[in-house]
PDB file of C-alpha atoms in Angstrom:
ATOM      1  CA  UNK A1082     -12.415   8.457  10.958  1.00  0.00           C
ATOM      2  CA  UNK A1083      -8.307   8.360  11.286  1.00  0.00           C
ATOM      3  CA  UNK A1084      -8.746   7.191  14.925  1.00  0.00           C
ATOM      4  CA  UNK A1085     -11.548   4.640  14.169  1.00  0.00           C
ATOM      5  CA  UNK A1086      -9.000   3.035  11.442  1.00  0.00           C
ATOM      6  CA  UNK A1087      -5.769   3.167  13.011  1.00  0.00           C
ATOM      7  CA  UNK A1088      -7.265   1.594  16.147  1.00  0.00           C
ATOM      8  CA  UNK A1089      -9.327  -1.234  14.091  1.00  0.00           C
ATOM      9  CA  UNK A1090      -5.721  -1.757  11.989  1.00  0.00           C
ATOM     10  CA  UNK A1091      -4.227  -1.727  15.463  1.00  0.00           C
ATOM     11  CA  UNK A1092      -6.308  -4.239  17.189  1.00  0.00           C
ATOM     12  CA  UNK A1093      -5.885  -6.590  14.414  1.00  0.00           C
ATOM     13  CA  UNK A1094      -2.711  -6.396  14.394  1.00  0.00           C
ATOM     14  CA  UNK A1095      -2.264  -7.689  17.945  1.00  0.00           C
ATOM     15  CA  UNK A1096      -4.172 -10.747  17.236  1.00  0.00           C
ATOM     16  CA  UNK A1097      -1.069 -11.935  14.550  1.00  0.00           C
ATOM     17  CA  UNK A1098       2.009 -13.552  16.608  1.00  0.00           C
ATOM     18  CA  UNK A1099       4.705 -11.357  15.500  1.00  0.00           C
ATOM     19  CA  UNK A1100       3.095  -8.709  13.991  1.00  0.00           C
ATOM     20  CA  UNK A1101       4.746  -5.619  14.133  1.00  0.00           C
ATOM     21  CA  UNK A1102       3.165  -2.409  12.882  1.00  0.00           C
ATOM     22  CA  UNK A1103       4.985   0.279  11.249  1.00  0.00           C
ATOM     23  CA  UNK A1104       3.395   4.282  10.579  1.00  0.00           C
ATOM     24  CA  UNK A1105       4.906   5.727   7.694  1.00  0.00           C
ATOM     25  CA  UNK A1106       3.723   9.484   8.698  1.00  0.00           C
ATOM     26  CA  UNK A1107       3.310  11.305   5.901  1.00  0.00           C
ATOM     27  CA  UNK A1108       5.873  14.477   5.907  1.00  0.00           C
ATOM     28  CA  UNK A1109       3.289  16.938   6.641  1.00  0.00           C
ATOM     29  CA  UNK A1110       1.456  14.992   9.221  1.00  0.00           C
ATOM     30  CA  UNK A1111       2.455  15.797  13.062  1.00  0.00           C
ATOM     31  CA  UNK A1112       3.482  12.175  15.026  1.00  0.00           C
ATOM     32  CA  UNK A1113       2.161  13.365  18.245  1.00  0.00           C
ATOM     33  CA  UNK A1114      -1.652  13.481  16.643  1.00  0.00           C
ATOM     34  CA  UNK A1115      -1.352  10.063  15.145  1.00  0.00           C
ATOM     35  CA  UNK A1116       0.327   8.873  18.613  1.00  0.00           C
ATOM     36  CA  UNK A1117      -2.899  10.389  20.254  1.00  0.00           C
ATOM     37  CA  UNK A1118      -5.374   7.693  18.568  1.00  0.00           C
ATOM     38  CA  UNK A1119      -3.181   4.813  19.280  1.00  0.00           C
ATOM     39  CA  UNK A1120      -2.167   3.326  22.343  1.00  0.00           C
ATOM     40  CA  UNK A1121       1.575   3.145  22.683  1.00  0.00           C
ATOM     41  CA  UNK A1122       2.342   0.240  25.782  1.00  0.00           C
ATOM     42  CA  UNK A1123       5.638   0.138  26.529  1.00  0.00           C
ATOM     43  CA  UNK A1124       7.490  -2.890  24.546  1.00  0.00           C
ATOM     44  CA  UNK A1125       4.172  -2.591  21.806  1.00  0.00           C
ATOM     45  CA  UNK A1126       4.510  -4.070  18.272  1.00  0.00           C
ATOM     46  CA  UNK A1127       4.118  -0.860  17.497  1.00  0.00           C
ATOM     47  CA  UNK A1128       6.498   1.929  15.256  1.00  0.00           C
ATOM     48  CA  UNK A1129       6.390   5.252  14.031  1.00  0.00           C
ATOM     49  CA  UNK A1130       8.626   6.110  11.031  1.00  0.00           C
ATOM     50  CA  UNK A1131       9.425   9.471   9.903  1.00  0.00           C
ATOM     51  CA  UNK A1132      12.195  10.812   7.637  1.00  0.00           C
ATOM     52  CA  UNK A1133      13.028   7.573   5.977  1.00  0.00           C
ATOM     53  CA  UNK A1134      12.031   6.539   2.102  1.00  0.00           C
ATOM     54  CA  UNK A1135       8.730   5.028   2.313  1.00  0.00           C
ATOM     55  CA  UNK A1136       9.576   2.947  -0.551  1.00  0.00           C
ATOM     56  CA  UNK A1137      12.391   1.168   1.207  1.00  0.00           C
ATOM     57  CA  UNK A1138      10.417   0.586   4.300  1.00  0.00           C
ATOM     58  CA  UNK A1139       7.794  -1.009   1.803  1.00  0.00           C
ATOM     59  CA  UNK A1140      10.487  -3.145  -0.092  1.00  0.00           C
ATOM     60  CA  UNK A1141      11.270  -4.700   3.132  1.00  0.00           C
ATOM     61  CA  UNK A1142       7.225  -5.218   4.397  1.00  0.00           C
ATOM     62  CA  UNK A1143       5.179  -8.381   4.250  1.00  0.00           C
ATOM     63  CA  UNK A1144       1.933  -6.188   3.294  1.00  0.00           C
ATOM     64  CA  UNK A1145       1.080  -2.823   3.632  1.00  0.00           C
ATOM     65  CA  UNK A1146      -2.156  -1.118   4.557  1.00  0.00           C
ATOM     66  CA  UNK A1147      -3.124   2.182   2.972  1.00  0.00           C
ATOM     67  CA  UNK A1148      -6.187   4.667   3.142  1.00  0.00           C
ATOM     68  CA  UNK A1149      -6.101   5.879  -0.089  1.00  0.00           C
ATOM     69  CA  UNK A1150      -2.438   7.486   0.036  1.00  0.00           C
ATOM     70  CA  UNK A1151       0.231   7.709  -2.856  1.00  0.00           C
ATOM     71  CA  UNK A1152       2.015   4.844  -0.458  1.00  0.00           C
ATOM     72  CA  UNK A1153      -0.610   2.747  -1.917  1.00  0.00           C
ATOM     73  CA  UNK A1154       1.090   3.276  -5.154  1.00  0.00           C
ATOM     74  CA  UNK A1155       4.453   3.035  -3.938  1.00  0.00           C
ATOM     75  CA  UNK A1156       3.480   0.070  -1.982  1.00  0.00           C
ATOM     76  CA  UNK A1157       2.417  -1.364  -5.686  1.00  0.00           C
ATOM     77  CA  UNK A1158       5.485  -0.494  -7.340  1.00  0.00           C
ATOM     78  CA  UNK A1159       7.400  -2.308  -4.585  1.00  0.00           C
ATOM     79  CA  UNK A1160       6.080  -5.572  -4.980  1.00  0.00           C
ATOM     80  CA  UNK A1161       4.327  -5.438  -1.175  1.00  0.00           C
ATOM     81  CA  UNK A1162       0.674  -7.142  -0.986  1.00  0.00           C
ATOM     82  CA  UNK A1163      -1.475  -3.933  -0.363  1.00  0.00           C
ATOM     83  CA  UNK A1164      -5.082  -3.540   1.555  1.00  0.00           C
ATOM     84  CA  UNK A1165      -6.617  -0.285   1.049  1.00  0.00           C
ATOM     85  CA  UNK A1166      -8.752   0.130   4.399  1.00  0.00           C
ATOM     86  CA  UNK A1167     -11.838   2.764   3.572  1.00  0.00           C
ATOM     87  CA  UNK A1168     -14.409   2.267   6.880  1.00  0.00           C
ATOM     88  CA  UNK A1169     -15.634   5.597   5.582  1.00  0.00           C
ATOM     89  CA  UNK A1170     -18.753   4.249   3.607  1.00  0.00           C
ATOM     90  CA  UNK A1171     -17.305   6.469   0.254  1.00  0.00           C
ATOM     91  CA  UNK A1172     -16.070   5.058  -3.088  1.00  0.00           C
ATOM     92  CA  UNK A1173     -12.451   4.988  -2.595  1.00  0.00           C
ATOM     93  CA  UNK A1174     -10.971   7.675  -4.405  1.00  0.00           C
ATOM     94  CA  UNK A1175      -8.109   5.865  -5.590  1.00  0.00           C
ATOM     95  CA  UNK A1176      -8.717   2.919  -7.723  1.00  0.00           C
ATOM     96  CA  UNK A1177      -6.397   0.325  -6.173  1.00  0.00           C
ATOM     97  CA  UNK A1178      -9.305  -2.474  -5.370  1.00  0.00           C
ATOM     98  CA  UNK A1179     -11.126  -2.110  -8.373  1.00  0.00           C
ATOM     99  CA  UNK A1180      -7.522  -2.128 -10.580  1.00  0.00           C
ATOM    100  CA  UNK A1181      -7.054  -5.897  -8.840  1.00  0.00           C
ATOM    101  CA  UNK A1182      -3.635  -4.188  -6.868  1.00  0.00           C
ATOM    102  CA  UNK A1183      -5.238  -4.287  -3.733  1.00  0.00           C
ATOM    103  CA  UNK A1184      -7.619  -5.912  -1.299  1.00  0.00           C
ATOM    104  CA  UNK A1185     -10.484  -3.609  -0.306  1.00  0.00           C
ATOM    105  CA  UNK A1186     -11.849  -3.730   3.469  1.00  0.00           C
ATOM    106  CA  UNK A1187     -14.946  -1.873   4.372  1.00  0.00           C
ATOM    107  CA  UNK A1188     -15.840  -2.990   7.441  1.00  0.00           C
ATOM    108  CA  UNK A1189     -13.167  -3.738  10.671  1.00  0.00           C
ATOM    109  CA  UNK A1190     -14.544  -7.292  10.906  1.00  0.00           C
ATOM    110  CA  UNK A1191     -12.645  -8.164   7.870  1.00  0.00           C
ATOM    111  CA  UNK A1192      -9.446  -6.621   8.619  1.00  0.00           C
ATOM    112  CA  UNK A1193      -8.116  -9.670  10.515  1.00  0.00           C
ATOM    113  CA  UNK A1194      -8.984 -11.976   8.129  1.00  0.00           C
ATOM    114  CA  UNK A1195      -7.923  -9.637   4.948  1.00  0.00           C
ATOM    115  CA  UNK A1196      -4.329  -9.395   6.978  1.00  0.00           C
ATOM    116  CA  UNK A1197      -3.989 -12.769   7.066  1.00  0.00           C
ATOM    117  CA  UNK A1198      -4.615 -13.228   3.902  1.00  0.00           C
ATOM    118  CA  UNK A1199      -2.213 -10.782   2.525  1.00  0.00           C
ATOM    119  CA  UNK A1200       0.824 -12.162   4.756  1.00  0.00           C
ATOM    120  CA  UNK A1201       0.104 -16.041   4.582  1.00  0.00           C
ATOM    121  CA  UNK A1202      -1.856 -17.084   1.438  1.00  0.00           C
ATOM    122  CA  UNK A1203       0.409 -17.869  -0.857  1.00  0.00           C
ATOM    123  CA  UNK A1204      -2.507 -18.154  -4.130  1.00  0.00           C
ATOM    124  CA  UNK A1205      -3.688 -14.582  -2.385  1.00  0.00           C
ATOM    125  CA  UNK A1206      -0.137 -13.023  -2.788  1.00  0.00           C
ATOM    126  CA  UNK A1207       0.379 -14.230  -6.512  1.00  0.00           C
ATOM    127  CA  UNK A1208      -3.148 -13.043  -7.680  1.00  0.00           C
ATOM    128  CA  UNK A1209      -2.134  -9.434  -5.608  1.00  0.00           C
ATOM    129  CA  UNK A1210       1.109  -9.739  -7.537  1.00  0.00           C
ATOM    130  CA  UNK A1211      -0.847 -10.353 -10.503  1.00  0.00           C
ATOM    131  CA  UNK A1212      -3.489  -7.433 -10.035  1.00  0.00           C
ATOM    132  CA  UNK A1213      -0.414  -5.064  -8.962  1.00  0.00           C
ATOM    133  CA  UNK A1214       0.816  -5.987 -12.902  1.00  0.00           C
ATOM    134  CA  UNK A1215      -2.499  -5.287 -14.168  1.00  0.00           C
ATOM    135  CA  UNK A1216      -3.304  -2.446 -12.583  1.00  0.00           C
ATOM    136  CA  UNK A1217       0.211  -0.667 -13.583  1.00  0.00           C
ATOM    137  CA  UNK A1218      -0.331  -1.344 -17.111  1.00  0.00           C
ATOM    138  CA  UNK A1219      -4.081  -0.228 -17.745  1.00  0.00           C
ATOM    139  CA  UNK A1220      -4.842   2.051 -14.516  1.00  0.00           C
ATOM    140  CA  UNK A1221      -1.081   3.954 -14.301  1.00  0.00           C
ATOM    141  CA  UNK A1222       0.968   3.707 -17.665  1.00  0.00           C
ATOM    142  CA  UNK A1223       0.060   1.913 -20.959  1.00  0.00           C
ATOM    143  CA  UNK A1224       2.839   2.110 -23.200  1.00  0.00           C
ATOM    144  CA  UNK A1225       2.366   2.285 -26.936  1.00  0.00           C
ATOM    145  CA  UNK A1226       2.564   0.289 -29.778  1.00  0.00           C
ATOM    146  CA  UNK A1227       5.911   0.134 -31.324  1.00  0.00           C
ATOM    147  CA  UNK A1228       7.330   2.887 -28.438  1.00  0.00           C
ATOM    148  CA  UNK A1229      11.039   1.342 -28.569  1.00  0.00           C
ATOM    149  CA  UNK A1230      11.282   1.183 -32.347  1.00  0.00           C
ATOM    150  CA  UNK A1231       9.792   4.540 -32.791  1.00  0.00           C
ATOM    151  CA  UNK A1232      12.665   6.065 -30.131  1.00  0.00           C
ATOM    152  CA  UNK A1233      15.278   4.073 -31.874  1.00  0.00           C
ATOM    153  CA  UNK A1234      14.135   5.821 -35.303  1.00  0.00           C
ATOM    154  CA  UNK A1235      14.142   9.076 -34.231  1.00  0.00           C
ATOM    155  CA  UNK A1236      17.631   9.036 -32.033  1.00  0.00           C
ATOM    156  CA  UNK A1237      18.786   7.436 -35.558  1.00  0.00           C
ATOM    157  CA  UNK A1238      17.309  10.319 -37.442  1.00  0.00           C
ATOM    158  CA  UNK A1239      18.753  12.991 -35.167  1.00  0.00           C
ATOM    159  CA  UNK A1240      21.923  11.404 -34.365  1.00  0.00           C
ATOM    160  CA  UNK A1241      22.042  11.047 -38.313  1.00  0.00           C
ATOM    161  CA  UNK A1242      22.211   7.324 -38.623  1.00  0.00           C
ATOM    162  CA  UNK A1243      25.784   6.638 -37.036  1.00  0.00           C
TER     163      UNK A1243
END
């Protein structure tokens, strides 16, 4: 499945002038395997980043594609236009489509397209940006009623009231 997806995220890739695709690999992941299902032509849009914060790298990206990793969540909490890619034929185990933060792609014919999408549709990028709002507030952290005023009573209380 990995090589299947990194090589239908690669090809697609090459078809966008000026694409360049980075590999956050994960810290217990080995470089060399994920090197092995790509090919790696000498002068290729293509990176491999390890040992740098993945949120950073994320800040600075047009979109970002994830699989169902935590990135996906990082990727939402950075503001970058996500596209979970699951060519698996499973439910994705990580709610990002259904929550409205992400894109969902199921099949490689729509990964061009979806990439486009993500890095030049402007009403595409403000409903992502609008999903990624969404999906924070009912998916990852709801705060409740009254939470401020309730804090501010009880540091009064315990600070007592100076």
């Amino acid at each position: 499945d990995r090589k299947r997806t990194l090589a239908a995220l690669w090809d697609a890739c090459q078809k966008i002038t000026d694409a360049l695709l980075l590999i956050i690999i994960h810290p217990e992941e080995d470089v060399e395997d994920i090197k092995q299902c790509l090919p790696d032509p000498i002068g290729s849009k293509l990176r491999y980043i390890s040992h740098r914060s993945s949120l950073q790298i994320l800040k600075a990206s047009d979109t970002a594609v994830t699989l169902h990793s935590s990135a996906g969540l990082e990727a939402i909490l950075a503001g970058c236009p996500l596209i979970t890619l699951n060519l698996t034929g499973r439910p994705d185990p990580v709610p990002y489509t259904e929550g409205g933060a992400s894109l969902g792609v199921t099949d490689t014919k729509e990964l061009l397209f979806t990439l486009k999408q993500t890095l030049f549709d402007e009403r595409c990028r403000q409903g992502l940006k609008q999903g990624r709002q969404y999906f924070l507030k009912h998916f990852f952290y709801q705060p409740p009623e009254g939470a401020t005023k309730k804090i501010a009573e009880y540091l009064e209380k315990v600070c007592g009231g100076s």
